[in-house]
Tab-separated table of C-alpha atoms in Angstrom:
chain	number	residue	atom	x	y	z
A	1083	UNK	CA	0.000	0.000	0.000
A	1084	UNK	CA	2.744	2.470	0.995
A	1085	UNK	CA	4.744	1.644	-2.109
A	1086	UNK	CA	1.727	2.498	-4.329
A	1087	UNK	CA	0.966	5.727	-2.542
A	1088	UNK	CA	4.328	6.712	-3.254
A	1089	UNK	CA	4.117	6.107	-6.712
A	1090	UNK	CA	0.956	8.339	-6.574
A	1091	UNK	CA	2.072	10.898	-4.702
A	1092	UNK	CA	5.236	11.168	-7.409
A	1093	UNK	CA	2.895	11.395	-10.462
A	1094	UNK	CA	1.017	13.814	-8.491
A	1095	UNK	CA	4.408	16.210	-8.039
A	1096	UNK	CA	5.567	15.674	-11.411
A	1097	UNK	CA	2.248	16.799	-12.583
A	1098	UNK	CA	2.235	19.752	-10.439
A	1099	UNK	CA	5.239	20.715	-11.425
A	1100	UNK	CA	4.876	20.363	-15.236
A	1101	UNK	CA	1.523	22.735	-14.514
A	1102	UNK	CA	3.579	25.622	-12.609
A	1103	UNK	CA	3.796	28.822	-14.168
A	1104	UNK	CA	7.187	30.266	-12.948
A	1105	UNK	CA	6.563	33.763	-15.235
A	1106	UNK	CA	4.630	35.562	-17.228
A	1107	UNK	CA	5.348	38.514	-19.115
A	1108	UNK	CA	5.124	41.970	-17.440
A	1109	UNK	CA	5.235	39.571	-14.051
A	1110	UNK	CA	7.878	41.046	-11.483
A	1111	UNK	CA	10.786	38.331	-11.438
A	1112	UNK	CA	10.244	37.157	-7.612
A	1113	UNK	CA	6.731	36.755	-6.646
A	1114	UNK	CA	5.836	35.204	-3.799
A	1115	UNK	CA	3.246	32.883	-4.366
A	1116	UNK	CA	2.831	29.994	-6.901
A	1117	UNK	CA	0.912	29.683	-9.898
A	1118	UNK	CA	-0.549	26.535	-11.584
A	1119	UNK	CA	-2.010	26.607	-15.311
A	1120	UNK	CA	-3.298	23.359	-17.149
A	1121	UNK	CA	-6.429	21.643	-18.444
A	1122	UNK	CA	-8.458	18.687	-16.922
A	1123	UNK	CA	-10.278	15.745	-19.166
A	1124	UNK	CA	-13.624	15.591	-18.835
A	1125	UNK	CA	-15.591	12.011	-18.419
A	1126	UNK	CA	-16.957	10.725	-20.980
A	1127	UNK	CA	-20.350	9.869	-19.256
A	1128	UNK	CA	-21.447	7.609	-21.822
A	1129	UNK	CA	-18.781	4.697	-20.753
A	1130	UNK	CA	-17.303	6.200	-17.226
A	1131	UNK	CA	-13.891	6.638	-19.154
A	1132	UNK	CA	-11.757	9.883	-19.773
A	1133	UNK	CA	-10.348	8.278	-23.538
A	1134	UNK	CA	-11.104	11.765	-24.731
A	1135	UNK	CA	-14.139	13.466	-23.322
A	1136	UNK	CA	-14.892	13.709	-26.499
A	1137	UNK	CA	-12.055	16.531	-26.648
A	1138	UNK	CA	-12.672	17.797	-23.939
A	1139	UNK	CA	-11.327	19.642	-20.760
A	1140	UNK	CA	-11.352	22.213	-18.406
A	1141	UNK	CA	-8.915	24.859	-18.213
A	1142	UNK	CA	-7.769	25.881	-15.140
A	1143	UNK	CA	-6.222	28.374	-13.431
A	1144	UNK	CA	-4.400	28.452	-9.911
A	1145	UNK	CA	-2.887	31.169	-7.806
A	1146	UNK	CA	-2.094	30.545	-3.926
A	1147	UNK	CA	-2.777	32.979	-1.512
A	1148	UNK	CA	0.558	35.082	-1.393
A	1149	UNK	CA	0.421	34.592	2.783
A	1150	UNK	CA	0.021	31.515	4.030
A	1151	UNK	CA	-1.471	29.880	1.400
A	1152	UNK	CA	-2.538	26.522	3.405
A	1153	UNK	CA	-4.793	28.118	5.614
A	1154	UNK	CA	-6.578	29.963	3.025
A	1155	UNK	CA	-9.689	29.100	1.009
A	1156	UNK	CA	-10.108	27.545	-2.174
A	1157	UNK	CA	-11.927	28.967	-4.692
A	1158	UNK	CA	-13.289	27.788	-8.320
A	1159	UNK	CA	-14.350	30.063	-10.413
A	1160	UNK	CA	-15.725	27.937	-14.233
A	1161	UNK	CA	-17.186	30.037	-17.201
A	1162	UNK	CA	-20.287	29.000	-18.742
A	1163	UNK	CA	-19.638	26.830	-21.934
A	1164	UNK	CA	-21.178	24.284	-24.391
């Protein structure tokens, strides 16, 4: 069990960290808060797998609280779509 959850938890990190946004232009060159940027498949409903969602996924968009960001709120914010 522990060696699996390892294995999850490091798919988890890489994926995090192939997400991270570490700058943008115009963005001052030490910030002090993280940012993550990436898209998530949708379920295909029809037969409960994520093959392709039929193309597709949700963008998404995360900044952490600059102070203390583990104590703070999460919010999601999704646009209307088709």
């Amino acid at each position: 069990y522990n060696e699996n959850r390892n294995q999850i938890d490091d798919r988890i990190r890489e994926q995090q960290e192939a997400d991270r946004i570490r700058n943008l232009p115009g963005q001052p060159n030490h910030i002090k808060f993280k940012q993550f940027s990436g898209y998530i498949n949708v379920i295909n409903r029809n037969n409960g797998s994520n093959d392709d969602g039929g193309g597709r996924a949700l963008f998404y968009w995360l900044t952490q609280a600059q102070s203390r960001p583990d104590s703070k709120p999460l919010i999601l914010w999704l646009n209307g779509g088709k």
